[in-house]
Coordinates of C-alpha atoms in Angstrom, one line a residue:
M1 CA -6.1 26.7 -14.0
Q2 CA -9.1 25.8 -16.0
S3 CA -8.9 25.4 -19.8
D4 CA -11.4 25.0 -22.4
A5 CA -12.3 22.8 -25.4
K6 CA -12.5 25.9 -27.5
A7 CA -9.9 26.2 -30.2
D8 CA -8.4 29.5 -29.0
W9 CA -8.1 28.7 -25.2
D10 CA -4.4 27.6 -25.3
S11 CA -3.3 31.0 -26.6
R12 CA -5.3 32.7 -23.9
I13 CA -3.6 30.9 -21.0
A14 CA -0.1 31.8 -22.0
I15 CA 2.1 32.7 -19.1
R16 CA 2.4 36.5 -19.1
S17 CA 5.5 38.0 -20.7
D18 CA 6.2 40.9 -18.3
E19 CA 9.2 39.0 -16.7
S20 CA 11.7 41.9 -16.8
D21 CA 11.8 42.0 -13.0
R22 CA 12.7 38.3 -12.5
V23 CA 14.1 37.2 -9.2
N24 CA 17.7 36.2 -9.1
L25 CA 17.8 32.4 -8.7
P26 CA 20.6 30.1 -7.6
D27 CA 22.7 28.3 -10.2
L28 CA 22.0 24.8 -9.0
E29 CA 24.3 21.9 -9.8
P30 CA 22.9 18.8 -11.4
P31 CA 22.4 15.7 -9.1
A32 CA 25.7 14.2 -8.1
S33 CA 24.6 10.7 -9.1
V34 CA 22.0 9.5 -11.7
T35 CA 21.0 5.9 -12.5
A36 CA 18.7 4.5 -15.2
V37 CA 17.5 0.9 -15.2
G38 CA 15.5 -0.6 -18.1
G39 CA 12.5 -2.8 -17.4
V40 CA 9.7 -4.2 -19.5
G41 CA 8.0 -1.2 -21.1
Q42 CA 9.7 1.3 -18.9
V43 CA 13.0 2.9 -17.7
T44 CA 13.3 3.9 -14.1
V45 CA 15.5 7.0 -13.6
D46 CA 16.8 7.7 -10.0
W47 CA 19.1 10.4 -8.7
S48 CA 20.5 12.1 -5.6
T49 CA 18.6 15.2 -4.5
V50 CA 20.1 18.7 -4.7
P51 CA 19.6 21.3 -1.9
G52 CA 17.6 24.3 -3.1
A53 CA 15.8 22.4 -5.9
V54 CA 12.0 22.7 -6.1
G55 CA 12.0 19.9 -8.6
Y56 CA 13.9 18.1 -11.5
V57 CA 13.6 17.8 -15.2
I58 CA 14.4 14.4 -16.8
L59 CA 16.1 14.6 -20.2
R60 CA 16.4 11.8 -22.8
G61 CA 18.0 11.2 -26.1
T62 CA 19.5 8.5 -28.3
D63 CA 23.0 8.5 -29.6
S64 CA 21.9 10.4 -32.6
E65 CA 19.6 12.9 -30.8
E66 CA 20.1 15.8 -28.5
L67 CA 18.9 15.4 -24.9
A68 CA 15.4 16.9 -24.5
P69 CA 12.9 16.9 -21.6
V70 CA 10.8 13.8 -21.4
D71 CA 7.2 14.8 -22.1
H72 CA 4.6 12.7 -20.2
H73 CA 1.8 14.6 -22.0
S74 CA 0.2 16.2 -18.9
G75 CA -0.5 19.6 -20.6
D76 CA 1.2 21.4 -17.8
I77 CA 4.7 21.6 -16.3
L78 CA 7.0 18.6 -16.7
S79 CA 9.1 19.0 -13.6
V80 CA 8.7 16.4 -10.8
P81 CA 9.5 17.0 -7.1
S82 CA 11.7 14.1 -6.3
P83 CA 13.1 10.8 -7.6
P84 CA 12.4 8.3 -9.0
Y85 CA 10.8 8.8 -12.4
V86 CA 9.4 6.1 -14.6
D87 CA 9.6 6.8 -18.3
T88 CA 7.1 4.9 -20.4
T89 CA 7.2 7.2 -23.4
C90 CA 10.2 5.2 -24.6
T91 CA 10.3 2.5 -27.3
A92 CA 11.2 -1.0 -26.2
G93 CA 14.6 -2.2 -27.4
T94 CA 15.9 1.3 -28.1
A95 CA 19.0 2.4 -26.3
Y96 CA 18.7 5.8 -24.6
R97 CA 20.7 8.3 -22.7
Y98 CA 19.2 10.0 -19.6
A99 CA 20.2 13.0 -17.6
V100 CA 18.6 15.1 -14.9
A101 CA 18.7 18.9 -14.3
S102 CA 17.8 20.7 -11.1
V103 CA 15.0 23.2 -11.1
P104 CA 15.3 26.2 -8.8
E105 CA 12.1 27.8 -10.0
V106 CA 9.5 26.3 -12.4
T107 CA 10.3 28.4 -15.4
V108 CA 14.0 27.6 -15.5
H109 CA 16.2 24.6 -15.0
G110 CA 20.0 24.2 -14.6
R111 CA 22.4 22.3 -16.8
P112 CA 22.0 18.5 -16.8
G113 CA 24.7 16.3 -15.5
P114 CA 26.4 13.5 -17.5
S115 CA 24.0 11.1 -19.2
V116 CA 23.6 7.5 -18.3
A117 CA 22.5 4.7 -20.6
A118 CA 19.4 2.4 -20.4
T119 CA 17.3 0.3 -22.7
P120 CA 13.6 -0.5 -22.0
L121 CA 13.1 -4.2 -22.4
V122 CA 10.9 -6.0 -24.9
A123 CA 8.1 -8.0 -23.3
D124 CA 8.7 -11.8 -23.5
G125 CA 5.2 -12.9 -22.6
K126 CA 5.8 -13.2 -18.9
V127 CA 4.4 -10.7 -16.4
P128 CA 7.3 -9.0 -14.5
G129 CA 7.3 -9.4 -10.8
V130 CA 7.5 -6.8 -7.9
A131 CA 8.0 -7.8 -4.3
L132 CA 6.3 -5.7 -1.6
I133 CA 7.5 -6.3 2.0
V134 CA 5.6 -4.6 4.8
D135 CA 7.1 -4.3 8.3
A136 CA 3.8 -4.9 10.0
V137 CA 5.3 -5.0 13.5
A138 CA 7.3 -1.8 13.3
E139 CA 6.4 1.1 15.6
G140 CA 5.5 3.2 12.6
T141 CA 4.8 7.0 12.3
E142 CA 1.7 9.1 12.0
L143 CA 0.2 8.7 8.6
Q144 CA -0.1 12.2 7.0
R145 CA -3.3 13.0 5.0
P146 CA -2.8 16.0 2.7
W147 CA -6.3 15.5 1.1
V148 CA -8.1 16.3 4.4
P149 CA -7.3 20.0 4.8
M150 CA -9.0 21.2 1.5
I151 CA -11.1 20.6 -1.6
G152 CA -11.9 22.8 -4.5
S153 CA -15.3 23.9 -5.7
E154 CA -17.2 25.9 -8.2
R155 CA -17.9 29.4 -7.0
L156 CA -20.0 29.1 -3.8
S157 CA -22.8 31.4 -4.9
Q158 CA -24.0 28.3 -6.8
L159 CA -25.0 26.8 -3.4
L160 CA -28.0 29.3 -3.7
C161 CA -28.8 28.4 -7.4
K162 CA -32.2 26.7 -8.0
D163 CA -31.5 26.1 -11.8
L164 CA -31.4 22.5 -13.1
T165 CA -28.6 20.7 -14.9
G166 CA -29.5 17.2 -16.2
G167 CA -32.7 17.5 -14.3
R168 CA -30.9 18.1 -11.0
E169 CA -31.0 21.2 -8.9
I170 CA -27.5 22.8 -8.9
G171 CA -27.5 24.3 -5.4
G172 CA -28.8 21.3 -3.6
E173 CA -26.5 18.9 -5.3
L174 CA -23.5 21.1 -4.8
E175 CA -24.3 21.3 -1.1
D176 CA -24.7 17.5 -1.0
A177 CA -21.4 17.0 -2.7
L178 CA -19.6 19.2 -0.3
R179 CA -21.3 17.5 2.7
R180 CA -20.0 14.2 1.3
M181 CA -16.5 15.6 1.1
H182 CA -16.8 16.4 4.8
D183 CA -18.7 13.4 6.1
E184 CA -17.0 10.6 4.1
L185 CA -13.5 11.9 3.4
G186 CA -13.0 14.2 6.4
V187 CA -12.3 17.3 4.4
R188 CA -12.2 20.5 6.5
T189 CA -12.1 23.5 4.1
V190 CA -13.3 24.5 0.7
R191 CA -11.5 26.9 -1.7
A192 CA -13.5 28.5 -4.5
H193 CA -13.4 31.5 -6.8
A194 CA -15.4 34.7 -7.1
I195 CA -16.6 35.8 -3.6
F196 CA -16.6 39.4 -5.1
H197 CA -18.3 38.5 -8.3
D198 CA -21.4 40.5 -9.3
D199 CA -23.7 37.7 -8.2
T200 CA -22.8 38.2 -4.6
H201 CA -23.8 41.9 -4.8
V202 CA -21.3 43.2 -2.2
F203 CA -22.1 46.8 -3.2
G204 CA -25.6 47.7 -2.0
A205 CA -27.6 50.9 -2.3
E206 CA -26.2 52.3 1.0
G207 CA -22.7 50.8 1.0
Y208 CA -21.4 47.3 1.4
D209 CA -23.9 44.5 1.5
F210 CA -22.6 41.1 2.6
S211 CA -26.0 39.4 2.9
V212 CA -25.4 37.0 0.0
V213 CA -21.9 36.2 1.3
D214 CA -23.5 35.5 4.7
A215 CA -26.0 33.1 3.1
I216 CA -23.1 31.2 1.3
Y217 CA -20.9 30.9 4.4
D218 CA -23.8 30.0 6.6
K219 CA -24.5 27.0 4.4
L220 CA -20.8 26.0 4.3
L221 CA -20.4 26.2 8.0
G222 CA -23.6 24.3 8.5
I223 CA -22.0 21.4 6.6
G224 CA -19.0 21.6 8.9
L225 CA -16.7 23.1 6.4
R226 CA -14.7 26.4 6.5
P227 CA -14.0 28.6 3.5
V228 CA -10.6 29.5 2.1
V229 CA -11.5 33.1 1.1
E230 CA -10.1 33.8 -2.3
L231 CA -10.2 37.6 -2.6
G232 CA -11.5 38.1 -6.2
F233 CA -12.6 38.7 -8.8
M234 CA -13.1 42.5 -9.2
P235 CA -16.5 43.9 -8.4
R236 CA -17.9 45.9 -11.3
E237 CA -18.1 49.0 -9.2
L238 CA -14.4 48.9 -8.5
A239 CA -13.0 47.7 -11.9
S240 CA -10.7 49.9 -13.9
D241 CA -11.9 47.9 -17.0
P242 CA -15.1 46.0 -16.4
A243 CA -15.1 44.8 -20.0
R244 CA -12.1 42.5 -19.2
T245 CA -13.7 39.2 -18.1
V246 CA -13.2 35.4 -18.0
F247 CA -15.5 32.4 -17.8
E248 CA -19.1 32.1 -19.0
Y249 CA -20.3 33.9 -15.9
G250 CA -18.2 37.0 -16.8
A251 CA -15.8 37.3 -13.9
I252 CA -14.0 40.7 -14.1
I253 CA -10.2 40.3 -14.2
S254 CA -9.0 44.0 -14.3
P255 CA -7.1 45.8 -11.5
P256 CA -9.1 48.1 -9.3
A257 CA -9.7 51.7 -10.4
S258 CA -8.7 52.6 -6.9
Y259 CA -6.5 50.5 -4.6
E260 CA -7.7 52.5 -1.7
Q261 CA -11.3 51.4 -2.4
W262 CA -10.1 47.8 -2.8
Y263 CA -8.4 48.1 0.6
D264 CA -11.7 49.4 2.1
L265 CA -13.7 46.5 0.6
V266 CA -11.3 43.8 1.8
R267 CA -11.1 45.3 5.2
A268 CA -14.9 45.6 5.4
L269 CA -15.4 42.0 4.4
V270 CA -12.9 40.6 6.9
G271 CA -14.3 42.8 9.6
H272 CA -17.8 41.7 8.9
L273 CA -16.8 38.0 8.9
V274 CA -15.2 38.5 12.3
E275 CA -18.2 40.3 13.7
R276 CA -20.6 37.6 12.3
Y277 CA -18.7 34.4 13.0
G278 CA -16.4 35.5 15.8
L279 CA -12.6 36.1 15.8
E280 CA -11.7 32.7 17.1
E281 CA -13.6 31.1 14.2
V282 CA -12.2 33.4 11.4
L283 CA -8.6 33.0 12.8
R284 CA -8.9 29.4 11.4
W285 CA -9.7 30.7 7.9
D286 CA -7.2 31.6 5.2
F287 CA -7.4 34.6 2.9
E288 CA -5.9 34.1 -0.5
V289 CA -5.2 37.0 -2.9
W290 CA -6.7 36.5 -6.4
N291 CA -6.4 33.5 -8.7
E292 CA -3.6 32.8 -11.2
A293 CA -2.6 36.3 -11.9
N294 CA 0.5 35.0 -13.8
L295 CA -2.0 34.0 -16.6
E296 CA -3.2 36.9 -18.8
V297 CA -6.6 35.3 -18.9
F298 CA -7.1 35.9 -15.1
W299 CA -5.3 39.3 -14.6
S300 CA -5.3 42.0 -17.1
G301 CA -2.8 44.1 -15.2
T302 CA 1.0 43.7 -14.9
K303 CA 2.9 41.7 -12.4
A304 CA 3.9 44.8 -10.5
E305 CA 0.2 45.8 -10.3
W306 CA -0.6 42.4 -8.8
M307 CA 2.2 42.6 -6.3
H308 CA 0.7 46.0 -5.2
L309 CA -2.7 44.3 -5.0
Y310 CA -1.2 41.7 -2.7
D311 CA 0.4 44.3 -0.5
V312 CA -2.9 46.2 -0.2
S313 CA -4.9 43.1 0.4
A314 CA -2.5 41.8 3.1
A315 CA -2.6 45.1 4.8
A316 CA -6.4 45.2 4.8
V317 CA -6.7 41.7 6.3
K318 CA -4.1 42.4 8.9
S319 CA -5.8 45.7 9.8
V320 CA -8.6 43.7 11.3
D321 CA -6.3 41.4 13.3
E322 CA -2.6 40.7 12.8
R323 CA -3.2 37.0 13.5
L324 CA -5.4 36.5 10.5
A325 CA -3.7 34.5 7.8
V326 CA -3.1 35.9 4.3
G327 CA -1.1 34.4 1.4
G328 CA -0.6 33.9 -2.4
P329 CA 0.3 34.0 -5.2
S330 CA -2.4 31.5 -6.1
S331 CA -0.5 31.0 -9.3
A332 CA -0.8 28.7 -12.3
A333 CA 1.9 26.1 -13.0
A334 CA 3.9 26.9 -9.8
G335 CA 4.8 30.3 -11.0
W336 CA 5.5 33.6 -9.2
V337 CA 6.3 31.8 -5.8
D338 CA 9.8 33.2 -5.7
D339 CA 8.6 36.5 -7.1
L340 CA 6.1 37.0 -4.3
L341 CA 8.4 35.9 -1.6
A342 CA 11.3 38.2 -2.8
H343 CA 8.9 41.1 -3.1
A344 CA 7.4 40.4 0.3
A345 CA 10.8 40.1 1.9
A346 CA 11.9 43.5 0.4
Q347 CA 8.6 45.3 1.3
G348 CA 8.0 43.7 4.7
T349 CA 4.7 42.3 3.5
P350 CA 3.4 39.3 5.4
V351 CA 3.1 35.9 3.8
D352 CA 1.5 33.3 6.2
F353 CA 1.2 30.7 3.5
V354 CA 2.1 30.2 -0.2
T355 CA -0.5 28.9 -2.7
T356 CA 0.1 27.6 -6.2
H357 CA -1.3 25.1 -8.7
T358 CA -0.2 22.4 -11.0
Y359 CA -1.7 19.6 -13.1
G360 CA -0.5 16.3 -14.5
S361 CA 2.4 15.8 -12.1
P362 CA 2.9 15.6 -8.3
P363 CA 3.3 19.0 -6.7
L364 CA 6.8 20.5 -6.6
D365 CA 8.8 21.0 -3.4
V366 CA 8.4 24.8 -3.0
Q367 CA 9.9 24.6 0.5
A368 CA 13.2 25.4 -1.2
S369 CA 11.8 28.8 -2.3
L370 CA 10.4 29.6 1.2
D371 CA 13.8 28.8 2.7
R372 CA 15.9 31.0 0.4
H373 CA 13.6 34.0 0.9
G374 CA 13.3 33.8 4.7
F375 CA 9.8 32.4 4.9
S376 CA 10.6 28.9 6.1
E377 CA 7.7 28.7 8.5
A378 CA 5.0 29.7 6.0
R379 CA 2.5 26.9 5.2
I380 CA 2.3 25.4 1.8
L381 CA -1.1 25.1 0.3
W382 CA -1.6 23.7 -3.3
T383 CA -5.1 25.2 -3.7
E384 CA -5.6 23.6 -7.1
W385 CA -4.2 20.2 -8.3
G386 CA -5.4 17.6 -10.7
V387 CA -4.7 15.2 -13.5
T388 CA -5.2 17.8 -16.3
P389 CA -5.8 21.5 -16.7
R390 CA -8.4 20.8 -19.3
H391 CA -12.1 20.8 -18.6
F392 CA -14.1 18.6 -21.0
N393 CA -11.2 16.1 -21.1
P394 CA -12.2 12.4 -21.0
I395 CA -9.3 11.6 -18.8
N396 CA -11.1 13.4 -15.9
D397 CA -13.7 10.5 -15.8
S398 CA -11.1 7.7 -16.1
I399 CA -9.5 5.1 -13.9
F400 CA -6.2 6.7 -14.7
S401 CA -7.3 9.9 -13.0
G402 CA -8.2 8.1 -9.8
V403 CA -4.9 6.3 -9.6
F404 CA -3.1 9.5 -10.4
L405 CA -4.7 11.1 -7.4
L406 CA -3.1 8.3 -5.2
R407 CA 0.3 9.0 -6.6
G408 CA 0.1 12.7 -6.0
M409 CA -1.2 12.4 -2.4
R410 CA 1.5 10.0 -1.5
S411 CA 4.1 12.3 -2.9
A412 CA 2.7 15.3 -0.9
A413 CA 2.4 13.5 2.4
G414 CA 4.6 15.0 5.1
R415 CA 5.9 17.9 3.0
I416 CA 2.7 19.9 2.0
D417 CA 0.1 21.2 4.3
A418 CA -2.8 20.8 1.9
L419 CA -3.2 19.3 -1.6
S420 CA -6.6 20.4 -2.8
Y421 CA -8.1 18.4 -5.6
W422 CA -9.9 20.6 -8.2
V423 CA -13.0 20.1 -7.7
A424 CA -15.7 18.3 -5.6
S425 CA -18.5 18.2 -8.1
D426 CA -19.3 18.3 -11.8
H427 CA -21.7 21.1 -11.0
F428 CA -19.1 23.5 -12.4
E429 CA -19.8 26.1 -15.1
E430 CA -16.7 28.2 -15.7
L431 CA -16.9 27.1 -19.4
G432 CA -20.6 26.4 -19.4
R433 CA -22.8 24.0 -17.6
P434 CA -22.3 20.2 -18.1
P435 CA -23.9 19.1 -21.4
R436 CA -24.1 15.4 -20.4
L437 CA -23.3 13.1 -17.5
L438 CA -19.8 12.0 -18.6
H439 CA -18.3 15.1 -20.2
G440 CA -14.8 15.1 -18.8
G441 CA -15.7 17.4 -15.9
F442 CA -13.3 18.3 -13.1
G443 CA -15.5 16.9 -10.3
L444 CA -14.8 14.0 -8.0
Q445 CA -18.4 13.1 -8.6
T446 CA -20.9 13.7 -11.4
V447 CA -24.1 15.7 -11.6
G448 CA -26.4 13.3 -9.8
G449 CA -23.8 12.5 -7.2
L450 CA -22.3 9.4 -8.8
A451 CA -18.8 8.6 -7.6
K452 CA -16.1 8.8 -10.3
P453 CA -12.8 6.9 -9.9
R454 CA -11.3 9.9 -8.3
F455 CA -13.8 9.9 -5.5
H456 CA -13.2 6.2 -5.1
A457 CA -9.5 6.9 -4.8
M458 CA -10.1 9.4 -2.1
S459 CA -12.3 6.9 -0.2
L460 CA -9.5 4.3 -0.4
L461 CA -7.1 6.8 1.0
S462 CA -9.5 7.6 3.9
R463 CA -9.5 3.9 4.8
L464 CA -5.8 3.9 5.6
G465 CA -5.1 3.5 9.3
P466 CA -3.5 6.2 11.6
V467 CA 0.0 4.5 11.7
E468 CA 2.2 4.5 8.6
L469 CA 4.3 1.3 8.3
P470 CA 7.7 1.1 6.6
L471 CA 7.8 -1.0 3.4
T472 CA 10.2 -1.9 0.6
L473 CA 9.4 -2.5 -3.1
E474 CA 11.8 -4.4 -5.3
G475 CA 11.6 -5.7 -8.9
D476 CA 10.8 -4.4 -12.4
G477 CA 9.3 -0.9 -11.7
G478 CA 9.0 -1.4 -7.9
G479 CA 9.0 2.0 -6.3
S480 CA 8.5 3.9 -9.5
L481 CA 5.8 2.3 -11.6
V482 CA 4.3 0.4 -8.7
E483 CA 4.0 2.3 -5.4
A484 CA 2.4 1.5 -2.0
W485 CA 1.3 3.0 1.2
A486 CA 1.0 0.7 4.3
S487 CA -0.8 1.4 7.5
R488 CA -2.0 -0.2 10.8
D489 CA -4.8 0.4 13.3
R490 CA -5.8 -1.6 16.3
D491 CA -6.9 -4.8 14.5
R492 CA -6.1 -4.2 10.9
I493 CA -3.3 -3.9 8.4
A494 CA -4.3 -1.8 5.3
V495 CA -2.0 -1.5 2.3
L496 CA -2.9 0.6 -0.7
L497 CA -0.9 -0.1 -3.8
W498 CA -1.2 1.1 -7.4
N499 CA 0.4 0.8 -10.8
L500 CA 0.7 4.1 -12.7
T501 CA 2.8 6.0 -15.1
L502 CA 2.5 9.8 -15.5
D503 CA 2.5 9.2 -19.2
Q504 CA -1.1 10.2 -20.3
S505 CA -0.7 8.7 -23.7
K506 CA -1.2 5.4 -21.9
A507 CA -4.2 6.5 -19.9
D508 CA -6.3 3.7 -21.4
G509 CA -3.8 1.1 -20.3
A510 CA -0.6 -0.7 -21.5
P511 CA -0.4 -4.5 -21.2
D512 CA 3.4 -4.4 -21.0
L513 CA 3.2 -2.5 -17.7
T514 CA 1.1 -5.1 -15.9
R515 CA 3.0 -6.4 -12.8
E516 CA 2.5 -9.4 -10.5
I517 CA 2.9 -8.3 -6.9
T518 CA 4.0 -10.6 -4.1
L519 CA 3.1 -9.0 -0.7
S520 CA 4.8 -10.2 2.4
F521 CA 3.6 -9.3 5.9
A522 CA 6.3 -10.6 8.3
G523 CA 4.9 -10.9 11.8
V524 CA 1.2 -11.1 10.9
D525 CA -0.6 -14.2 11.9
P526 CA -1.1 -16.4 8.9
T527 CA -4.7 -17.0 9.9
W528 CA -5.7 -13.4 9.4
V529 CA -8.2 -12.9 6.7
A530 CA -7.2 -10.9 3.6
T531 CA -9.5 -8.9 1.3
A532 CA -8.9 -6.7 -1.7
T533 CA -10.9 -3.7 -2.8
W534 CA -10.2 -2.9 -6.4
L535 CA -10.2 0.3 -8.5
N536 CA -9.8 -0.9 -12.1
S537 CA -11.6 -1.4 -15.3
R538 CA -13.9 -3.9 -13.6
S539 CA -14.5 -2.1 -10.3
G540 CA -15.4 1.5 -9.9
D541 CA -15.3 2.4 -13.6
L542 CA -18.3 4.7 -14.1
V543 CA -17.5 5.1 -17.8
A544 CA -17.5 1.4 -18.5
E545 CA -20.7 0.9 -16.5
A546 CA -22.5 3.8 -18.3
A547 CA -21.5 2.3 -21.7
A548 CA -22.7 -1.2 -20.6
L549 CA -26.1 0.3 -19.7
G550 CA -26.3 2.3 -22.9
V551 CA -26.6 5.6 -21.1
G552 CA -27.2 8.6 -23.4
E553 CA -26.4 12.2 -22.7
W554 CA -28.2 11.8 -19.4
P555 CA -29.4 8.6 -17.6
T556 CA -33.0 7.6 -17.5
D557 CA -34.7 7.4 -14.1
E558 CA -33.9 3.6 -14.0
Q559 CA -30.4 4.1 -15.2
W560 CA -29.5 6.5 -12.4
G561 CA -30.1 3.8 -9.8
R562 CA -28.4 1.1 -11.7
L563 CA -25.3 3.2 -12.3
A564 CA -25.1 4.1 -8.6
E565 CA -25.1 0.4 -7.7
R566 CA -22.9 -0.9 -10.5
S567 CA -20.2 1.8 -10.3
Q568 CA -19.2 0.9 -6.7
L569 CA -15.9 -0.6 -5.7
Q570 CA -15.8 -4.4 -5.4
T571 CA -14.2 -6.2 -2.4
V572 CA -13.2 -9.8 -2.7
A573 CA -11.5 -12.3 -0.5
L574 CA -7.8 -13.1 -1.1
E575 CA -6.1 -16.4 -0.4
R576 CA -2.9 -16.2 1.7
T577 CA 0.0 -18.6 1.3
G578 CA 1.7 -18.5 4.7
E579 CA 2.7 -14.8 5.2
D580 CA 2.4 -13.9 1.5
L581 CA -0.2 -12.8 -1.0
T582 CA 0.0 -12.6 -4.8
I583 CA -2.0 -10.3 -7.0
T584 CA -1.8 -9.0 -10.6
L585 CA -1.9 -5.2 -11.0
E586 CA -2.6 -3.7 -14.3
M587 CA -1.7 -0.2 -15.3
P588 CA -3.7 1.9 -14.4
S589 CA -5.2 0.3 -11.3
A590 CA -5.1 0.3 -7.5
V591 CA -6.1 -2.1 -4.7
L592 CA -6.5 -1.8 -1.0
V593 CA -5.4 -5.0 0.7
E594 CA -6.7 -5.4 4.3
L595 CA -5.8 -8.1 6.8
R596 CA -7.9 -8.7 9.9
P597 CA -8.1 -11.4 12.5
S598 CA -10.3 -14.3 11.4

């Protein structure tokens, strides 16, 4: 979901109201046990999980207030997939009651259980401590990497664009950005909108013309990436209402005038791709039906019309080869997952994978929805995810957004097949081309290819080893405010740890949430050398470096080079005391601690 700085955008992205055909959902019990523990500047709420829940809503109130969902100011859904939850929107010294409600589907939640009491502590001038203990000699398990399968991008026709933004060629820089995703981060596929938009000219003078599509996909495959083919938007020649559009480039959002002709188009495209690239290649692609039809801004038809579009699209894809993968609902805010699965189960329509989106929270656990509708083996692809649904939001360029990425990827590991950050590059023009270097764009990197904190976060993730090691976190906010991911390869222990709340009102930091971390590595030779690579306000902060250099709307020729150098991550040596290390971790910040033989 992309939103806009324009005043009327919030009203345009309202979840559509045609919900009369809602799926019957289970009446889930609240968690059997809930605890709440107050710490300095925070309360950590923990609970037992509930079978069938895709997530949970945390409620809070005082003795004089009704319980209400805790709002961490994400601008999207407030449900979280699993415990624990750290509440930093509370006021130190105030007594609260907390309760947790189970969520069977994102638009509803069950009744909360009994409330429990907790009081966030007032800071006393001492930095609270957290102990991290890594079992460095454990056998370990394979470290899961949910960022590798997919990344998001501006529509791929922009790969062919020769226009300039900030003095930089759009197509060449977008191609370079996608190559960097592949080469440096190991990303394998790219998901983007609008392969049927008017600028791909799929209707030629004598029938279908896929030459522009070929040029796009040839470039992508040349990089080493595969496309996730989002089937949309509506070609003008097929649209029932071509005046219904979205985005600055005028993507048509209406249903087709003829579903038979839509079937023919989809079948022709898929058949052409198989003929051009070979069946064995295209069997490794995914075909996703539309984008966020549960928002009126992206689909002018009804829910029933979109379900019919899904049926027709799936039939067209499978008519080329039954083994080709098709899925959806590609929905905003985790909506319509149950609706599509219930519909598909009743109609016998295939769903090889489910796709949905969310912002500002870790992705929900929609496996529960798959299980209850008989699609347990379908893959789970979050084809859009990020810190905020708002383009032109300063948080997109911040350290907070980078550390947020770490928290979400850790949450997704082992339960989600792909968590696709939206998007690779600030060459992105759904709401107009970038007006300046740091404009709050969605990209992992800027126009000009400078790494933002989010790209740095991805690079830190990519430096984790292949074996995940068990760990424990204890202390004030350990496991909720402070999290960690430990790994090993042949001659290295790598531990990535971070300090973050989901509370975006504290995106610029909160001194009370600083923690002193003691890291213990039992079994590691005390002579091994330790280093720390930081992501914080003094390392990898592009916004701070641009301000220090006095960068205007766009850097000067000299400033481009200086920014590239000064915005890199900094690595420093750490002193070990026996088996232990001690570091101070601000909120928000992250650090990769590596131990190697001396």
